[in-house]
Amino acid sequence: MIRLKDIAEACGVSIATVSRALNGITDDNRGRSERIRQVATEMGYFPNSAARTLKTNRSNNIGILYEDRMNHEYFSTLIDALRDEAARNGFDVTFINPKAGNDTGNYYEHARRRNLDGVVVIQADFNSAEVIRLATSSLPTVVIDHEYEGCDCVLSDNHRSMEQIVEAAYHMGHRRIAYIHGEDGTVTRSREAGFYKGCAELGLRVPSTYMQSAKFHDPAACAQTVMKLLDEPEPPTCILCPDDYSCLGALSLLEAKGLKVPDDISLIGYDGIRLAQMTHPHLTTYCQDADAIGREVINLLMDAITNPEDHVTRHIPVSGHLIPGETLGRIKA
Amino acid sequence: MIRLKDIAEACGVSIATVSRALNGITDDNRGRSERIRQVATEMGYFPNSAARTLKTNRSNNIGILYEDRMNHEYFSTLIDALRDEAARNGFDVTFINPKAGNDTGNYYEHARRRNLDGVVVIQADFNSAEVIRLATSSLPTVVIDHEYEGCDCVLSDNHRSMEQIVEAAYHMGHRRIAYIHGEDGTVTRSREAGFYKGCAELGLRVPSTYMQSAKFHDPAACAQTVMKLLDEPEPPTCILCPDDYSCLGALSLLEAKGLKVPDDISLIGYDGIRLAQMTHPHLTTYCQDADAIGREVINLLMDAITNPEDHVTRHIPVSGHLIPGETLGRIKA
DNA sequence: TATATGGGTGAAAACGATTGCATTATTTGC
DNA sequence: GCAAATAATGCAATCGTTTTCACCCATATA
């Protein structure tokens, strides 16, 4: 590999001069810098990032952490968005590993060892010591969908989205709306609150049995819970599911039982995966704007990295939108 | 951050001794190494990978390249598998970026600049100069689903899988089988060949109109092509789709036209995404073993990295399996 | 007791870049 | 055209680690 030294020798100048020419420190005097740059390109030079990192303490590399497997469309879209947005800023993206090889490395250590300039927490157990350590460390960190004191975060509108969903169902005439939520966590609690608020504002009574718990991304679990709801003395006319996968599970079950969606019962999903628009009927669902979230995350991170002094931590909400679909039907008067 | 120097001072030994103790070079003499290790842990030491990389020319970091957006379940599963398998070997994973910030960096340069020890090409335009450069470089590279001369690769069984699919349809009594394939490329050509071979072995005639082209992951395109096939004077009784998403598009269309799947016509997908088993009817589809592929890829890469001398390049096939599903029906005699 | 043996040790040189400081070359103002 | 100001340059130190080499000390062997 070509080093600065090689270029220096080829040009008959010192290493320092080459470094400065390539980094644009010197105003191009007599075209000398220009010539150096040209020679560098001719020789096929590119900087050794390890050396640069060692000296400058900047790696132009950020870490992303997610503990689950990435088999939800929302996650992979988000990761793509992060990658692209980081690249636009000249940054690379490296995974922070839940199980870092032989080393009993925690996340923070892993990030430091790799000289990462910042970290994005996409999804994790927000109560675990390791994650808290990371979020509260001096390392620039942006967390998605969870608020830590003094830590930047980007929040998809879990609360507001549920309100919107409830309103949408209400406007279609539904008065008996049940909510099957996912596992407990920041996201779930926020959505739950939004659901209750939406109901309260519209004066809807919510029997305790209308609030059910299942698991995220588990169609069978959701279907089973739907069964329970149908056995209620007063079954709901509209059921909100934790996510689109679960919703599809519910849809299957209902069809298998001979119930027509949305004629007999309405369903609403969450996430807006592409497949939701390929089924019959298309899912009525709420779509989070993963690209926008990615953009905001990287913006925050870049600011925290480049202006550590006057960076003020912020909590930024990003809103999505309701996809009409066909699983939410009008209640016959 | 704690440096070797700090530990050396704390222990009253030289930096070299600390380095050797921590790396297990010295047989633990009089428990000294043990004590050094202990002090290191107490002080919260972890190595600076930039420094280590600079000195050793090894980063314990591999790159993965994919040019598309990662919105297919197969890709994200694969990336997860690669990440986990790499971690098991003490390696991290960094994305190689199609558009590397301001730099007009090609893939190879990007990998070198980052001191990556190896690269996995998950998906790319295999004819582009950049990708060829990467694959033919001295940098350990494993390519998935494309064979370059002298370059390691792991091949999902595109060819054999199509034969199996054809056989499965045949055994259900189908004699008029059409194939809608994706965009041209290594994968498509291999599948096409498998399809023809399967038909030939069973003595099935394949009218040229039965071989149609659409796009991968485009339900609408597939649906449209299905329309064309239905207009044939002798329409097929079974249609093979490029992938599950496309297949769902076809399924929707057929249902919309009042045709029953699989009673009136059979469909077979490809990929085995989770959603394929949540629809009604469940998709009959072929599932690639992403975990196994990931495992093989990393195995190859690790060998190429650790034994560059006696590493022999290999082309490894990984087979998947047919998921029965319900969209392939028996032809009434 | 003296001599080989052998591994543990420390000093120091790398790896390739950036950067403070002193110096030299160039430009500017008069 | 000369002094002062300014810009560009080179030297050398430095980032944190690994590793060569010479050295030392302990143990085993004669």
XYZ file of C-alpha atoms (C1' of nucleotides) in Angstrom:
726
model
C 0.000 0.000 0.000
C 1.128 3.494 -0.787
C 2.095 5.631 2.171
C 2.428 9.362 2.520
C 6.153 8.694 2.582
C 6.063 7.235 -0.916
C 4.292 10.258 -2.276
C 6.660 12.554 -0.409
C 9.641 10.880 -2.032
C 8.040 10.917 -5.443
C 7.379 14.620 -5.128
C 10.576 15.545 -3.349
C 8.789 17.104 -0.403
C 8.303 16.147 3.220
C 5.629 13.856 4.574
C 4.060 16.725 6.429
C 3.623 18.686 3.259
C 1.944 15.797 1.558
C -0.374 15.306 4.501
C -1.340 18.947 4.483
C -1.802 19.071 0.737
C -4.064 16.047 0.797
C -6.086 17.375 3.670
C -6.431 20.758 2.072
C -4.722 22.555 4.934
C -2.542 24.650 2.681
C -3.924 27.016 0.127
C -2.810 25.631 -3.138
C 0.477 27.436 -3.514
C 1.844 27.588 -7.038
C -0.118 24.514 -7.848
C 2.160 22.437 -5.699
C -0.579 20.964 -3.577
C -2.495 20.264 -6.713
C 0.440 18.376 -8.122
C 0.847 16.401 -4.927
C -2.795 15.435 -5.004
C -2.420 14.396 -8.587
C 0.596 12.234 -7.884
C -1.246 10.686 -4.963
C -4.119 9.691 -7.187
C -1.790 8.379 -9.833
C -0.037 6.228 -7.291
C -3.389 4.987 -6.064
C -3.017 6.372 -2.597
C -5.677 6.152 0.052
C -5.262 6.890 3.712
C -4.846 4.183 6.293
C -7.739 4.739 8.604
C -6.164 2.822 11.480
C -3.193 5.171 11.516
C -5.389 8.191 11.199
C -7.678 6.990 13.948
C -4.783 6.298 16.243
C -3.474 9.794 15.863
C -6.664 11.776 15.745
C -8.929 9.745 17.966
C -11.585 9.889 15.293
C -12.587 6.856 13.312
C -15.407 8.169 11.150
C -17.166 5.030 12.100
C -20.331 4.652 14.105
C -21.787 1.613 15.754
C -25.309 0.351 15.661
C -26.761 -1.885 18.278
C -29.762 -4.131 18.075
C -30.159 -7.218 20.145
C -32.951 -8.987 18.330
C -32.567 -10.704 15.065
C -33.256 -8.259 12.298
C -36.180 -10.099 10.777
C -38.653 -7.274 10.853
C -38.977 -5.107 7.867
C -39.001 -1.988 9.993
C -35.541 -2.760 11.345
C -33.921 -3.540 8.064
C -35.369 -0.440 6.490
C -34.066 1.564 9.407
C -30.614 0.074 9.136
C -30.517 0.831 5.452
C -31.513 4.386 6.148
C -28.866 4.751 8.818
C -26.202 3.311 6.604
C -27.033 5.630 3.742
C -27.323 8.687 5.899
C -24.049 7.921 7.661
C -22.332 7.400 4.327
C -23.538 10.770 3.187
C -21.600 12.211 6.111
C -18.511 10.191 5.358
C -19.121 7.695 8.123
C -19.108 3.947 8.063
C -21.337 1.701 10.094
C -20.225 -1.230 12.204
C -22.392 -3.595 14.198
C -21.938 -3.676 17.913
C -22.228 -7.279 18.829
C -24.378 -8.684 21.579
C -21.905 -11.492 21.956
C -18.516 -10.151 21.029
C -16.556 -13.300 20.327
C -14.541 -14.661 23.170
C -14.212 -11.339 24.886
C -16.729 -10.678 27.568
C -17.008 -7.265 26.052
C -19.898 -5.091 27.010
C -21.298 -2.688 24.481
C -19.516 0.349 25.767
C -16.164 -1.354 25.795
C -16.775 -2.753 22.353
C -17.489 0.709 21.039
C -14.421 2.170 22.683
C -12.157 -0.601 21.598
C -13.214 0.034 18.032
C -12.766 3.763 18.483
C -16.304 4.356 17.339
C -17.218 8.017 17.227
C -20.800 7.372 18.189
C -23.458 4.754 18.610
C -27.071 4.273 17.596
C -29.204 2.034 19.756
C -31.870 0.693 17.462
C -33.400 -1.847 19.737
C -32.305 -3.314 23.035
C -33.300 -4.173 26.545
C -33.357 -0.619 27.806
C -33.176 -1.715 31.409
C -30.017 -3.726 31.086
C -26.931 -2.346 32.772
C -24.931 -2.543 29.582
C -27.305 -0.442 27.572
C -27.664 2.108 30.319
C -23.899 2.284 30.627
C -23.667 3.022 26.936
C -26.420 5.597 26.906
C -25.091 7.465 29.914
C -21.460 7.354 28.847
C -19.656 10.270 27.305
C -19.745 8.491 23.973
C -22.205 10.233 21.648
C -25.241 7.999 21.606
C -28.647 8.284 20.028
C -31.345 5.935 21.193
C -34.422 5.135 19.182
C -37.749 4.924 20.970
C -36.518 5.218 24.500
C -35.794 8.287 26.582
C -32.807 8.315 28.867
C -32.048 11.364 30.916
C -29.466 13.482 29.131
C -29.240 11.223 26.114
C -30.276 12.069 22.603
C -33.175 10.151 21.239
C -35.524 9.907 18.318
C -39.036 8.807 19.048
C -41.435 7.398 16.571
C -44.853 8.682 17.494
C -46.048 5.651 19.370
C -48.369 7.666 21.518
C -49.910 9.883 18.905
C -50.212 7.072 16.382
C -52.448 5.077 18.691
C -54.645 8.084 19.224
C -54.963 8.428 15.482
C -55.796 4.786 15.109
C -58.492 4.982 17.754
C -59.919 8.078 16.109
C -59.962 6.388 12.740
C -61.858 3.430 14.153
C -64.241 5.748 15.958
C -65.021 7.655 12.820
C -65.930 4.417 11.133
C -68.515 3.938 13.812
C -66.649 1.607 16.145
C -67.372 1.940 19.828
C -66.031 -1.379 21.072
C -62.325 -1.246 20.318
C -59.862 -3.735 21.793
C -56.100 -3.424 21.835
C -53.674 -6.307 21.761
C -50.292 -4.941 22.643
C -46.815 -6.436 22.471
C -44.415 -7.249 25.259
C -43.980 -4.630 27.925
C -41.402 -1.965 27.201
C -41.116 1.700 26.412
C -42.797 1.352 23.074
C -45.673 -0.688 24.376
C -46.303 1.567 27.316
C -46.316 4.598 25.113
C -48.778 3.036 22.704
C -50.967 1.872 25.513
C -51.121 5.382 26.900
C -51.986 6.720 23.476
C -54.734 4.177 23.123
C -56.298 5.060 26.467
C -56.003 8.743 25.776
C -57.652 8.372 22.391
C -60.502 6.431 23.935
C -60.870 8.831 26.805
C -61.099 11.854 24.573
C -63.859 10.226 22.588
C -65.613 9.046 25.700
C -65.158 5.387 24.887
C -65.445 2.911 27.696
C -62.610 0.376 27.719
C -63.461 -2.831 29.580
C -60.314 -4.237 31.140
C -60.694 -7.353 29.014
C -60.297 -5.209 25.906
C -56.670 -4.623 26.779
C -54.824 -7.804 25.974
C -51.201 -8.783 25.841
C -49.486 -10.891 23.194
C -46.043 -10.845 21.657
C -44.633 -8.731 18.894
C -44.296 -10.436 15.547
C -46.035 -13.571 16.629
C -49.063 -14.251 14.451
C -50.101 -17.309 16.426
C -50.033 -15.493 19.745
C -52.109 -12.696 18.323
C -54.585 -15.105 16.766
C -55.009 -16.861 20.074
C -55.670 -13.589 21.824
C -58.218 -12.664 19.214
C -60.022 -15.904 20.047
C -60.231 -14.844 23.651
C -61.679 -11.511 22.645
C -64.306 -13.157 20.478
C -65.479 -15.171 23.452
C -66.250 -12.041 25.382
C -69.900 -11.494 26.227
C -69.588 -8.246 24.327
C -66.865 -8.870 21.760
C -65.115 -5.874 20.216
C -65.979 -4.751 16.716
C -62.457 -3.609 16.030
C -59.171 -5.077 17.184
C -55.851 -3.257 17.139
C -52.857 -5.560 16.716
C -49.272 -5.122 17.942
C -47.878 -5.204 14.411
C -48.631 -6.276 10.874
C -47.357 -9.813 11.215
C -49.578 -10.358 14.197
C -52.416 -8.754 12.338
C -52.021 -11.193 9.487
C -52.184 -14.001 11.993
C -55.418 -12.596 13.276
C -56.712 -12.200 9.755
C -55.979 -15.833 8.961
C -57.737 -17.014 12.060
C -60.825 -14.974 11.401
C -61.046 -16.164 7.831
C -60.592 -19.728 8.983
C -63.494 -19.237 11.347
C -65.625 -17.941 8.516
C -65.647 -14.365 9.693
C -65.369 -11.669 7.083
C -62.921 -8.841 7.584
C -63.915 -6.043 7.672
C -67.631 -6.878 7.346
C -67.895 -8.891 10.533
C -64.973 -7.458 12.398
C -62.292 -4.854 11.774
C -58.547 -5.176 12.258
C -55.773 -2.595 12.354
C -52.096 -3.425 12.175
C -48.922 -1.501 12.847
C -45.701 -0.898 10.895
C -46.876 -0.687 7.313
C -44.752 -3.486 5.949
C -44.907 -3.825 2.198
C -46.716 -7.087 2.450
C -49.589 -5.472 4.214
C -50.590 -4.035 0.853
C -50.367 -7.344 -0.968
C -52.858 -9.273 1.049
C -56.586 -9.449 0.607
C -57.896 -7.408 2.147
C -55.060 -4.902 2.394
C -54.214 -4.135 5.962
C -55.239 -0.890 7.547
C -52.074 -0.054 9.406
C -49.828 2.670 10.717
C -46.556 3.227 8.931
C -43.553 4.680 10.672
C -41.224 6.778 8.601
C -38.006 4.805 8.916
C -36.130 7.021 6.495
C -36.998 10.130 8.445
C -36.041 8.441 11.695
C -32.701 7.435 10.232
C -32.127 10.956 9.031
C -32.865 12.500 12.399
C -30.728 9.971 14.216
C -27.685 10.660 12.086
C -28.228 14.398 12.252
C -28.219 14.273 16.022
C -25.228 11.995 16.110
C -23.222 14.112 13.715
C -23.867 17.182 15.777
C -22.888 15.406 18.972
C -19.708 14.146 17.368
C -18.574 17.300 15.668
C -19.638 19.836 18.306
C -19.310 17.962 21.553
C -19.013 21.294 23.361
C -22.188 23.044 22.471
C -24.283 20.054 21.562
C -27.556 20.067 23.427
C -29.263 16.727 23.829
C -32.652 16.561 22.215
C -35.604 14.236 22.038
C -36.991 14.326 18.542
C -40.388 12.957 17.558
C -40.936 11.638 14.062
C -44.423 11.019 12.863
C -45.679 8.396 10.476
C -49.049 8.067 8.829
C -52.059 5.842 8.720
C -52.391 3.636 5.664
C -56.121 3.323 4.934
C -56.194 -0.287 3.744
C -59.313 -2.385 3.831
C -59.426 -4.165 7.162
C -61.110 -1.279 8.916
C -64.749 -1.204 7.935
C -67.711 0.992 8.664
C -70.049 -0.191 11.363
C -73.569 -0.679 10.048
C -75.857 1.742 11.778
C -8.433 5.260 28.335
C -6.008 2.902 29.985
C -2.916 2.076 27.972
C -0.475 -0.772 28.279
C 1.904 1.810 29.674
C -0.399 2.498 32.611
C -0.577 -1.144 33.488
C 3.165 -1.496 33.088
C 3.739 1.307 35.560
C 1.209 -0.062 37.983
C 2.907 -3.443 37.882
C 6.457 -2.222 37.729
C 7.216 -4.095 34.545
C 7.819 -3.083 30.961
C 5.188 -2.450 28.340
C 6.405 -5.440 26.379
C 5.852 -7.736 29.306
C 2.311 -6.488 29.758
C 1.577 -6.953 26.087
C 2.896 -10.497 26.196
C 1.068 -11.357 29.379
C -2.215 -10.070 28.001
C -1.758 -11.896 24.747
C -0.789 -15.096 26.496
C 2.609 -15.244 24.813
C 4.493 -16.081 27.987
C 3.881 -19.218 29.967
C 2.563 -17.920 33.213
C 5.815 -17.629 35.147
C 5.446 -17.407 38.933
C 1.949 -16.127 38.464
C 3.259 -12.844 37.205
C 1.304 -12.862 33.982
C -1.752 -13.776 35.936
C -1.272 -10.801 38.183
C -0.765 -8.495 35.236
C -3.969 -9.716 33.675
C -5.759 -9.133 36.912
C -4.488 -5.591 37.262
C -5.463 -4.935 33.677
C -9.028 -5.990 34.350
C -9.165 -3.976 37.531
C -8.023 -0.890 35.701
C -10.638 -1.528 33.038
C -8.176 -1.990 30.243
C -9.160 -2.915 26.734
C -6.946 -2.786 23.703
C -7.073 0.011 21.179
C -7.912 -1.733 17.976
C -6.642 1.070 15.778
C -3.169 0.769 17.262
C -3.247 -2.966 17.035
C -4.448 -2.867 13.457
C -1.782 -0.407 12.510
C 0.933 -2.630 13.859
C -0.346 -6.041 12.880
C -2.168 -5.286 9.677
C -5.117 -7.220 11.005
C -8.341 -5.540 11.986
C -10.541 -8.446 12.940
C -13.154 -6.701 10.942
C -14.823 -7.868 7.776
C -16.878 -5.955 5.285
C -20.171 -6.878 3.753
C -21.371 -5.493 0.503
C -24.871 -5.326 -0.844
C -26.003 -2.730 -3.290
C -29.749 -3.058 -3.041
C -31.775 -1.866 -0.161
C -32.045 -4.644 2.385
C -35.796 -4.947 2.301
C -35.987 -8.626 1.579
C -36.278 -10.998 4.424
C -33.688 -13.295 2.895
C -31.063 -10.570 3.009
C -31.669 -9.468 6.530
C -31.647 -13.026 7.761
C -28.398 -13.554 5.941
C -26.830 -10.458 7.414
C -27.868 -11.514 10.879
C -26.330 -14.908 10.310
C -23.115 -13.379 9.038
C -22.897 -11.028 11.962
C -23.400 -13.769 14.505
C -21.028 -16.160 12.843
C -18.368 -13.479 12.491
C -18.782 -12.556 16.147
C -18.262 -16.148 17.114
C -14.856 -15.870 15.477
C -14.062 -12.597 17.154
C -14.741 -10.507 14.084
C -16.823 -7.421 13.640
C -18.831 -6.524 10.603
C -18.776 -3.229 8.762
C -20.826 -2.213 5.765
C -19.025 -1.403 2.588
C -20.836 1.519 1.178
C -22.044 1.841 -2.362
C -21.627 5.587 -2.051
C -18.804 6.253 0.357
C -19.426 9.820 1.398
C -17.529 12.440 -0.521
C -14.755 10.101 -1.508
C -15.156 8.529 -4.883
C -14.072 5.377 -3.171
C -14.568 2.128 -4.921
C -15.306 -0.991 -2.920
C -11.803 -2.337 -2.941
C -10.304 0.919 -1.810
C -12.919 1.289 0.861
C -12.079 -2.152 2.201
C -8.368 -1.441 2.175
C -8.686 1.941 3.724
C -10.598 0.386 6.588
C -8.039 -2.400 6.871
C -10.751 -4.981 6.488
C -9.434 -8.523 6.700
C -11.988 -9.837 4.261
C -15.194 -9.086 2.442
C -18.480 -10.818 1.798
C -20.369 -9.867 -1.317
C -23.978 -10.550 -0.541
C -25.547 -8.998 -3.557
C -24.206 -6.763 -6.262
C -23.952 -6.129 -9.938
C -21.510 -8.913 -10.624
C -20.499 -7.430 -13.947
C -19.465 -4.068 -12.616
C -15.780 -3.271 -12.691
C -15.756 -2.431 -9.004
C -17.132 -5.739 -7.890
C -14.845 -7.665 -10.197
C -11.900 -5.700 -8.896
C -12.844 -6.655 -5.368
C -13.411 -10.309 -6.135
C -10.195 -10.711 -8.058
C -8.072 -8.767 -5.617
C -5.786 -10.374 -3.093
C -8.208 -9.401 -0.361
C -9.994 -12.495 0.941
C -13.444 -12.328 -0.573
C -16.390 -14.662 -0.524
C -19.164 -14.063 -2.997
C -22.655 -15.384 -2.555
C -24.444 -16.804 -5.572
C -21.930 -15.894 -8.207
C -18.851 -17.736 -9.369
C -15.731 -15.807 -10.194
C -12.642 -17.610 -11.334
C -10.339 -18.184 -8.376
C -12.674 -16.594 -5.860
C -14.407 -18.341 -2.999
C -18.127 -18.541 -3.235
C -21.160 -20.026 -1.610
C -24.012 -20.977 -3.855
C -27.538 -21.471 -2.793
C -28.877 -24.311 -4.895
C -30.650 -22.237 -7.471
C -30.312 -24.861 -10.120
C -31.274 -27.914 -8.123
C -34.095 -26.131 -6.343
C -35.856 -25.428 -9.606
C -35.552 -29.042 -10.607
C -37.132 -30.005 -7.315
C -39.908 -27.524 -7.805
C -40.644 -28.820 -11.276
C -40.629 -32.383 -9.980
C -42.994 -31.467 -7.180
C -45.424 -29.917 -9.628
C -45.098 -32.888 -11.927
C -45.901 -35.308 -9.172
C -49.062 -33.412 -8.465
C -50.079 -34.084 -12.017
C -49.053 -30.815 -13.627
C -47.876 -30.980 -17.207
C -48.253 -27.366 -18.206
C -45.816 -25.505 -15.987
C -44.816 -21.903 -16.611
C -41.928 -20.054 -15.079
C -41.828 -16.349 -14.390
C -38.249 -15.467 -13.599
C -36.649 -12.337 -12.179
C -34.213 -9.955 -13.811
C -31.355 -11.496 -15.684
C -28.313 -12.352 -13.622
C -26.389 -15.305 -12.294
C -29.176 -16.403 -10.024
C -31.846 -16.157 -12.668
C -29.818 -17.958 -15.286
C -29.051 -20.745 -12.907
C -32.679 -21.160 -11.959
C -33.750 -21.018 -15.554
C -31.342 -23.816 -16.408
C -32.630 -25.873 -13.500
C -36.164 -25.342 -14.658
C -35.422 -26.477 -18.197
C -33.445 -29.448 -16.970
C -36.214 -30.529 -14.664
C -38.728 -30.292 -17.476
C -36.461 -32.084 -19.913
C -35.879 -34.989 -17.590
C -39.582 -35.430 -17.150
C -40.229 -35.041 -20.836
C -42.251 -31.884 -20.395
C -42.663 -29.636 -23.369
C -42.044 -25.996 -22.572
C -43.679 -23.598 -25.008
C -41.561 -20.481 -25.308
C -44.447 -18.437 -23.965
C -44.261 -20.369 -20.715
C -40.973 -18.737 -19.915
C -41.734 -15.205 -18.853
C -39.724 -12.402 -17.364
C -40.754 -10.087 -14.549
C -38.886 -8.400 -11.717
C -37.834 -9.729 -8.360
C -39.930 -8.576 -5.419
C -42.467 -6.840 -7.550
C -45.945 -8.251 -6.943
C -47.578 -6.054 -9.558
C -45.150 -7.075 -12.283
C -45.679 -10.710 -11.490
C -49.430 -10.329 -11.438
C -49.349 -8.678 -14.822
C -47.279 -11.488 -16.242
C -49.686 -14.011 -14.827
C -52.429 -12.241 -16.744
C -50.493 -12.739 -19.938
C -50.103 -16.418 -19.190
C -53.809 -16.825 -18.546
C -54.538 -15.420 -21.960
C -52.545 -18.158 -23.630
C -54.524 -20.534 -25.818
C -53.282 -23.270 -23.546
C -52.731 -21.590 -20.191
C -50.437 -23.273 -17.669
C -51.890 -25.160 -14.730
C -49.008 -24.234 -12.496
C -46.970 -21.034 -12.372
C -43.607 -20.682 -10.714
C -42.902 -17.195 -9.389
C -39.575 -15.390 -8.954
C -40.060 -15.032 -5.208
C -42.658 -15.042 -2.478
C -43.550 -11.386 -2.725
C -44.234 -11.768 -6.398
C -46.154 -14.909 -5.692
C -48.400 -13.076 -3.291
C -49.054 -10.530 -5.998
C -50.084 -13.327 -8.312
C -52.246 -14.823 -5.608
C -54.059 -11.541 -5.084
C -54.712 -11.132 -8.750
C -56.072 -14.617 -9.172
C -58.361 -14.242 -6.201
C -59.533 -10.917 -7.539
C -60.379 -12.609 -10.825
C -62.369 -15.214 -8.975
C -59.914 -18.032 -9.574
C -59.288 -20.456 -6.732
C -55.719 -21.348 -5.772
C -54.861 -24.186 -5.892
C -58.115 -25.603 -7.261
C -58.129 -23.660 -10.496
C -54.453 -22.954 -10.770
C -51.322 -23.676 -8.752
C -48.619 -21.256 -7.689
C -45.152 -21.824 -6.288
C -43.030 -19.112 -4.694
C -39.414 -18.855 -3.748
C -37.554 -17.802 -0.565
C -39.748 -19.130 2.198
C -40.333 -15.818 3.942
C -42.176 -16.119 7.212
C -45.190 -14.426 5.812
C -45.645 -17.120 3.241
C -46.957 -19.305 6.039
C -49.393 -16.734 7.335
C -51.412 -16.229 4.229
C -54.400 -18.204 3.050
C -53.572 -20.416 1.398
C -50.012 -20.869 2.687
C -47.505 -20.548 -0.089
C -45.790 -23.577 -1.502
C -42.276 -22.251 -1.763
C -38.616 -23.075 -1.654
C -36.696 -21.951 1.397
C -33.008 -21.215 1.275
C -31.019 -21.932 4.387
C -29.661 -18.491 5.149
C -28.087 -19.595 8.414
C -26.169 -22.362 6.708
C -25.076 -20.011 3.960
C -23.835 -17.532 6.528
C -21.950 -20.265 8.307
C -20.247 -21.492 5.178
C -19.357 -17.987 4.089
C -17.661 -17.161 7.349
C -15.903 -20.514 7.467
C -14.416 -19.897 4.066
C -13.487 -16.364 4.920
C -11.843 -17.320 8.188
C -9.761 -19.911 6.455
C -8.726 -17.496 3.743
C -7.792 -14.917 6.350
C -5.913 -17.131 8.763
C -4.201 -19.437 6.278
C -3.661 -17.282 3.246
C -0.849 -19.603 2.163
C -2.560 -22.935 1.898
C -6.091 -21.725 1.455
C -7.669 -23.294 -1.576
C -10.588 -21.434 -3.080
C -13.787 -23.388 -3.066
C -17.280 -23.148 -4.423
C -19.676 -24.456 -1.830
C -23.286 -25.333 -2.544
C -25.858 -25.027 0.215
C -29.203 -26.617 -0.238
C -32.539 -25.497 1.039
C -35.838 -27.325 1.094
C -39.284 -27.175 -0.363
C -42.012 -25.966 1.962
C -45.180 -27.879 1.032
C -47.701 -25.129 1.613
C -51.086 -25.105 -0.042
C -50.786 -23.269 -3.327
C -49.657 -26.333 -5.223
C -52.658 -28.559 -5.836
C -53.235 -31.907 -7.442
C -54.488 -31.858 -10.992
C -57.827 -33.587 -11.342
C -57.381 -36.628 -13.557
C 30.940 -25.713 41.010
C 30.926 -24.525 36.181
C 28.562 -24.764 31.821
C 24.815 -25.204 28.710
C 19.807 -24.400 28.211
C 15.907 -21.920 27.922
C 12.414 -18.989 28.747
C 11.182 -14.329 30.710
C 12.361 -9.601 30.276
C 13.132 -4.614 28.739
C 14.740 -1.281 25.302
C 13.657 0.295 21.167
C 12.051 0.221 16.504
C 8.468 -0.052 13.925
C 3.226 0.620 11.804
C 1.254 5.386 8.968
C -0.652 9.232 9.901
C -1.184 14.314 12.165
C 0.569 18.489 14.124
C 3.324 22.057 17.119
C 7.216 24.487 16.430
C 10.934 26.597 14.261
C 12.414 27.840 9.919
C 12.385 29.316 5.250
C 10.075 31.149 1.189
C 6.839 34.195 -0.581
C 3.926 38.032 -0.799
C 2.553 42.579 0.601
C 2.937 47.426 1.783
C 5.474 51.313 1.647
C 13.600 47.635 -3.585
C 13.418 46.622 1.486
C 11.248 45.378 5.690
C 7.422 43.289 7.622
C 3.841 40.155 7.406
C 2.195 35.960 5.914
C 2.210 31.481 4.025
C 4.340 27.162 3.293
C 7.641 23.815 4.719
C 10.351 20.231 7.268
C 11.666 18.171 11.566
C 10.371 15.438 15.020
C 7.244 13.889 18.479
C 3.303 11.354 19.092
C -0.888 8.070 19.080
C -0.919 2.547 21.481
C 0.444 -1.518 20.173
C 3.526 -5.594 18.656
C 7.810 -7.693 18.091
C 12.919 -8.273 17.384
C 16.965 -8.593 19.709
C 20.080 -8.852 23.242
C 20.322 -9.804 27.909
C 19.597 -11.911 32.300
C 18.478 -15.204 35.565
C 17.075 -19.683 37.020
C 17.234 -24.340 36.428
C 19.197 -28.613 34.838
C 23.185 -31.207 33.462
C 27.810 -32.678 33.750
